[in-house]
């Protein structure tokens, strides 16, 4: 199986989208729980950039860019995973900008920044949920450009009424700003400065409130992690929150209802640091033939022919985190680790 996307949120189960080698354009959607596969759906499309996401009611939806005349420039399709009236010819929408952020009532949001050119403004794109004869679909609105500097994180505020983005200057010593956006116009309603340490390699937004209260994590060049709390007046407080196992090459936030996590890559490994506020609760990394939590002392053995496992995806579900592992020696091999 070639992994395309993974999504969590339905109780203990997760949904995995994968292409199976030797089956042409067949795309498989596997609903997997701790005891194994619970459901399998397929559709015959030669898809690209397949991404699973949460629908407005919490059920899984799927976004894909379909090939047209052999060129991957066709409009996207975003539809519910289940209950469609027409699987053979799904309706097309215009292309979506960036990564899925979440829903505010019946409006969904995507966020895009250009990692190769910090001079380009980040964009937010909204899409409104509508109901047609063939079922629900999304009507796309024109993307809105945000003020510079670029924003590298976007979340729906905890009360579900606004968006929050974290704008970061390309220079680590430059400014960082938390912006609160109105959901209808996407205008900036509130801005709060965020102080940055010049030694920090990464700064990421974990959660925010409409009044500007926020929780962030910074990661220093040597891997030290710091929790930053921002109150509604812009006052900051900080606390140490553990460390990554080496110099980080990349850090991405994994948000959950109770726990947060940092998915990271270092020179020697990749893995996941799970945090409850400033308290590290797990540090998952790979070793030959096993995956282990060096904080909790847990080890999950894999078969001897696995080689070194790599962390290819992380999602949250009703019980915690689900880690998607692939083999360094065989990228078509998958394992799900419910932790």
Coordinates of C-alpha atoms in Angstrom, one line a residue:
X1 CA 0.0 0.0 0.0
X2 CA 1.2 3.5 -0.9
X3 CA 0.1 5.9 1.9
X4 CA -1.7 9.0 0.7
X5 CA -3.4 10.4 3.8
X6 CA -4.6 9.4 7.3
X7 CA -7.4 11.0 9.4
X8 CA -8.6 10.5 13.0
X9 CA -11.7 11.6 14.9
X10 CA -14.3 8.8 14.8
X11 CA -14.0 7.4 18.3
X12 CA -11.1 5.0 18.5
X13 CA -10.8 4.4 14.7
X14 CA -8.8 6.2 12.0
X15 CA -9.3 6.3 8.2
X16 CA -6.3 5.6 5.9
X17 CA -6.3 6.4 2.2
X18 CA -3.8 4.4 0.2
X19 CA -3.1 3.3 -3.4
X20 CA -2.5 -0.4 -3.7
X21 CA 0.3 -1.3 -6.1
X22 CA -0.8 -3.3 -9.1
X23 CA -4.4 -2.0 -9.0
X24 CA -4.1 0.9 -11.4
X25 CA -5.9 4.0 -10.1
X26 CA -7.7 2.1 -7.3
X27 CA -7.8 4.2 -4.1
X28 CA -8.6 2.3 -0.9
X29 CA -10.1 3.9 2.2
X30 CA -9.6 1.7 5.2
X31 CA -11.3 2.4 8.6
X32 CA -9.0 0.8 11.1
X33 CA -9.5 0.4 14.9
X34 CA -7.2 -1.1 17.6
X35 CA -8.5 -4.6 16.6
X36 CA -8.0 -4.3 12.9
X37 CA -9.8 -3.2 9.7
X38 CA -13.5 -2.3 10.3
X39 CA -14.5 -1.1 6.8
X40 CA -13.0 -0.8 3.3
X41 CA -14.2 1.5 0.5
X42 CA -12.7 1.9 -2.9
X43 CA -12.9 4.2 -5.9
X44 CA -11.3 3.9 -9.3
X45 CA -9.5 7.3 -9.8
X46 CA -6.0 8.2 -10.7
X47 CA -5.7 10.7 -7.9
X48 CA -3.0 13.0 -6.7
X49 CA -2.6 14.9 -3.4
X50 CA -5.4 12.9 -1.7
X51 CA -6.1 14.4 1.7
X52 CA -8.7 13.3 4.3
X53 CA -10.3 15.9 6.5
X54 CA -13.1 16.4 9.0
X55 CA -16.5 17.4 7.6
X56 CA -18.7 19.9 9.4
X57 CA -20.4 17.2 11.4
X58 CA -17.2 15.4 12.2
X59 CA -17.4 12.6 9.6
X60 CA -14.5 12.1 7.2
X61 CA -14.4 14.0 3.9
X62 CA -11.9 13.5 1.1
X63 CA -10.1 16.0 -1.1
X64 CA -8.3 15.0 -4.3
X65 CA -6.8 16.6 -7.4
X66 CA -7.9 14.5 -10.3
X67 CA -5.7 14.0 -13.4
X68 CA -7.1 15.4 -16.6
X69 CA -5.5 14.8 -20.0
X70 CA -2.5 13.5 -18.1
X71 CA -1.8 16.8 -16.3
X72 CA -2.2 17.2 -12.6
X73 CA -3.8 20.7 -12.9
X74 CA -7.4 19.8 -12.8
X75 CA -9.7 21.3 -10.2
X76 CA -10.0 19.7 -6.8
X77 CA -12.9 17.5 -5.6
X78 CA -13.9 17.7 -2.0
X79 CA -16.8 15.4 -0.9
X80 CA -18.0 13.3 2.0
X81 CA -16.2 9.9 2.1
X82 CA -19.4 8.0 2.7
X83 CA -23.0 8.3 1.4
X84 CA -22.3 9.8 -2.0
X85 CA -24.9 9.3 -4.7
X86 CA -22.4 9.2 -7.5
X87 CA -18.9 7.8 -7.0
X88 CA -18.1 7.5 -10.7
X89 CA -18.2 11.2 -11.7
X90 CA -17.8 13.4 -8.7
X91 CA -18.5 17.1 -9.2
X92 CA -15.4 19.3 -9.5
X93 CA -14.6 22.5 -7.5
X94 CA -11.9 25.0 -8.1
X95 CA -8.4 24.3 -6.7
X96 CA -8.0 24.8 -2.9
X97 CA -5.1 26.7 -1.4
X98 CA -3.0 24.9 1.2
X99 CA -3.7 22.8 4.2
X100 CA -7.1 22.3 5.8
X101 CA -7.6 24.3 9.0
X102 CA -11.1 23.5 10.2
X103 CA -14.7 24.6 10.3
X104 CA -16.6 27.6 11.7
X105 CA -20.3 26.7 11.5
X106 CA -20.8 25.8 7.8
X107 CA -17.7 27.4 6.4
X108 CA -14.4 25.4 5.9
X109 CA -11.0 27.1 5.8
X110 CA -7.6 26.3 4.2
X111 CA -4.3 28.1 4.8
X112 CA -1.3 28.4 2.4
X113 CA 2.2 29.9 2.8
X114 CA 5.0 29.8 0.3
X115 CA 8.0 28.2 2.1
X116 CA 10.2 29.0 -0.9
X117 CA 9.5 32.7 -1.1
X118 CA 8.8 34.7 2.2
X119 CA 8.0 37.8 0.1
X120 CA 4.7 36.2 -1.0
X121 CA 1.7 36.8 1.4
X122 CA 0.0 33.8 3.0
X123 CA -3.5 33.0 1.9
X124 CA -6.7 31.9 3.6
X125 CA -9.4 30.2 1.5
X126 CA -13.0 29.7 2.6
X127 CA -15.6 27.3 1.2
X128 CA -19.3 27.2 2.1
X129 CA -21.2 24.0 2.6
X130 CA -24.2 23.6 0.3
X131 CA -26.6 20.8 -0.3
X132 CA -27.5 19.7 -3.8
X133 CA -29.5 16.8 -5.3
X134 CA -26.4 14.5 -5.2
X135 CA -25.6 15.5 -1.6
X136 CA -23.4 18.1 0.2
X137 CA -20.6 19.9 -1.6
X138 CA -18.5 23.0 -1.1
X139 CA -18.7 26.3 -2.9
X140 CA -15.3 27.9 -3.0
X141 CA -14.6 31.6 -2.3
X142 CA -11.6 33.5 -3.7
X143 CA -8.5 33.2 -1.5
X144 CA -7.7 36.2 0.7
X145 CA -4.2 37.4 1.1
X146 CA -3.0 38.1 4.6
X147 CA -0.6 40.9 5.6
X148 CA 3.2 40.2 5.6
X149 CA 5.1 38.6 7.1
X150 CA 3.9 35.2 6.2
X151 CA 1.9 33.1 8.7
X152 CA 3.1 29.5 9.2
X153 CA 0.3 28.2 11.5
X154 CA -3.4 28.6 11.4
X155 CA -6.1 27.3 13.9
X156 CA -9.8 27.8 14.6
X157 CA -10.0 29.6 18.0
X158 CA -11.2 27.4 20.9
X159 CA -14.6 29.1 21.0
X160 CA -15.2 28.2 17.4
X161 CA -15.9 31.8 16.2
X162 CA -12.6 33.1 14.7
X163 CA -9.4 32.1 13.1
X164 CA -5.9 32.6 14.5
X165 CA -2.6 32.7 12.5
X166 CA 1.0 33.1 13.7
X167 CA 3.0 35.4 11.4
X168 CA 6.8 35.0 11.5
X169 CA 9.5 37.1 10.0
X170 CA 12.0 35.0 8.0
X171 CA 14.8 36.3 10.2
X172 CA 14.7 34.4 13.6
X173 CA 15.5 37.7 15.3
X174 CA 12.6 39.4 13.5
X175 CA 9.0 39.9 14.7
X176 CA 6.3 37.3 15.4
X177 CA 2.7 38.3 15.6
X178 CA -0.5 36.5 16.6
X179 CA -3.4 37.6 14.4
X180 CA -7.1 37.0 15.1
X181 CA -9.2 36.9 11.9
X182 CA -12.9 37.5 11.4
X183 CA -14.5 34.4 9.8
X184 CA -16.6 36.3 7.2
X185 CA -14.2 38.9 5.8
X186 CA -10.9 37.4 7.1
X187 CA -9.8 40.8 8.1
X188 CA -7.4 41.1 11.0
X189 CA -9.4 42.0 14.1
X190 CA -6.6 41.8 16.7
X191 CA -2.8 41.6 16.7
X192 CA -0.5 40.7 19.5
X193 CA 3.4 40.6 19.3
X194 CA 5.1 37.4 20.3
X195 CA 8.7 37.8 21.6
X196 CA 11.2 35.4 19.9
X197 CA 14.5 34.1 21.2
X198 CA 17.2 34.4 18.5
X199 CA 18.4 30.9 19.4
X200 CA 15.0 29.3 18.6
X201 CA 14.8 27.4 15.4
X202 CA 11.0 26.9 15.3
X203 CA 8.0 28.6 16.8
X204 CA 4.6 27.0 16.4
X205 CA 1.0 27.8 17.5
X206 CA -0.8 25.1 19.5
X207 CA -4.1 26.9 20.3
X208 CA -5.6 30.4 20.6
X209 CA -8.7 32.2 21.9
X210 CA -10.6 35.0 20.3
X211 CA -9.2 37.5 22.9
X212 CA -5.6 36.7 21.9
X213 CA -4.9 34.2 24.7
X214 CA -2.7 31.6 23.1
X215 CA -0.4 28.6 23.8
X216 CA 2.8 28.2 21.6
X217 CA 5.9 26.0 21.6
X218 CA 9.3 27.1 20.6
X219 CA 12.2 24.7 19.8
X220 CA 15.8 25.8 20.1
X221 CA 18.6 24.8 17.7
X222 CA 19.8 22.2 20.2
X223 CA 16.3 20.6 20.6
X224 CA 15.2 22.2 23.8
X225 CA 11.4 22.8 23.9
X226 CA 9.7 25.7 25.7
X227 CA 6.0 26.3 26.3
X228 CA 4.9 29.9 25.8
X229 CA 1.7 31.3 27.2
X230 CA 0.3 34.6 25.8
X231 CA -2.5 36.4 27.7
X232 CA -5.0 38.8 26.1
X233 CA -2.8 41.8 26.9
X234 CA 0.2 40.3 25.1
X235 CA 2.1 39.4 28.3
X236 CA 4.2 36.2 27.9
X237 CA 5.3 33.6 30.3
X238 CA 7.5 30.6 29.5
X239 CA 8.3 27.2 31.0
X240 CA 10.7 24.4 29.8
X241 CA 8.9 21.5 28.1
X242 CA 11.4 18.8 27.5
X243 CA 13.7 18.3 24.5
X244 CA 14.0 16.6 21.2
X245 CA 16.7 14.0 20.7
X246 CA 19.1 16.2 18.7
X247 CA 19.2 19.2 16.5
X248 CA 15.8 19.6 14.7
X249 CA 15.6 19.8 10.9
X250 CA 11.8 20.2 10.9
X251 CA 9.1 20.6 13.5
X252 CA 5.3 20.4 12.9
X253 CA 2.5 20.8 15.4
X254 CA 0.0 18.0 15.9
X255 CA -3.1 19.4 17.7
X256 CA -5.4 17.3 19.9
X257 CA -8.3 17.9 22.3
X258 CA -6.3 17.4 25.4
X259 CA -2.7 16.8 24.4
X260 CA -0.4 18.5 21.9
X261 CA 2.5 17.0 20.1
X262 CA 5.5 18.0 18.0
X263 CA 6.3 15.9 15.0
X264 CA 10.1 16.3 14.3
X265 CA 13.0 15.2 12.2
X266 CA 16.6 15.2 13.3
X267 CA 19.8 13.9 11.6
X268 CA 19.4 10.5 13.3
X269 CA 15.7 9.9 13.5
X270 CA 12.2 11.3 13.3
X271 CA 9.4 10.9 15.8
X272 CA 6.8 12.5 18.1
X273 CA 7.1 14.5 21.4
X274 CA 3.7 14.4 23.2
X275 CA 3.0 17.2 25.7
X276 CA 0.4 18.0 28.3
X277 CA 1.1 21.7 28.7
X278 CA 4.8 21.9 29.7
X279 CA 4.9 18.3 30.8
X280 CA 6.3 15.8 28.2
X281 CA 4.3 12.6 28.4
X282 CA 5.9 10.5 25.6
X283 CA 8.8 10.7 23.2
X284 CA 8.4 8.2 20.3
X285 CA 11.4 7.4 18.1
X286 CA 12.4 4.5 15.9
X287 CA 15.1 1.9 16.3
X288 CA 15.9 -1.2 14.2
X289 CA 12.8 -3.5 14.4
X290 CA 10.9 -1.5 17.0
X291 CA 9.3 1.8 17.9
X292 CA 9.7 3.1 21.5
X293 CA 8.7 5.8 23.9
X294 CA 11.8 6.8 25.8
X295 CA 9.8 8.8 28.4
X296 CA 7.2 6.2 29.3
X297 CA 9.5 3.2 28.8
X298 CA 7.2 1.5 26.2
X299 CA 8.5 -0.5 23.3
X300 CA 6.5 -1.9 20.3
X301 CA 8.4 -4.7 18.6
X302 CA 8.2 -5.1 14.8
X303 CA 9.2 -8.1 12.7
X304 CA 12.9 -8.6 11.9
X305 CA 12.5 -7.7 8.2
X306 CA 11.0 -4.3 9.0
X307 CA 14.4 -2.6 9.4
X308 CA 14.2 0.9 10.9
X309 CA 10.6 2.3 11.1
X310 CA 9.9 5.9 10.0
X311 CA 7.1 8.1 11.2
X312 CA 5.0 8.9 8.1
X313 CA 1.9 10.4 9.7
X314 CA 0.3 11.3 13.0
X315 CA -3.4 11.9 13.8
X316 CA -5.5 12.2 16.9
X317 CA -8.6 10.2 17.7
X318 CA -10.9 9.6 20.6
X319 CA -8.2 7.8 22.7
X320 CA -5.0 9.7 21.8
X321 CA -2.5 9.6 19.0
X322 CA -2.2 7.2 16.2
X323 CA 1.2 6.9 14.6
X324 CA 1.6 5.7 11.0
X325 CA 4.8 3.9 10.4
X326 CA 6.6 2.9 7.2
X327 CA 9.7 0.9 6.7
X328 CA 12.9 2.7 5.7
X329 CA 13.7 -0.3 3.5
X330 CA 10.2 -0.8 2.1
X331 CA 8.1 2.3 1.9
X332 CA 5.0 0.3 0.7
X333 CA 4.9 -1.4 4.2
X334 CA 2.5 0.3 6.7
X335 CA 1.8 -0.1 10.4
X336 CA -0.6 1.8 12.7
X337 CA 0.4 2.3 16.3
X338 CA -2.4 3.3 18.7
X339 CA -0.9 5.0 21.7

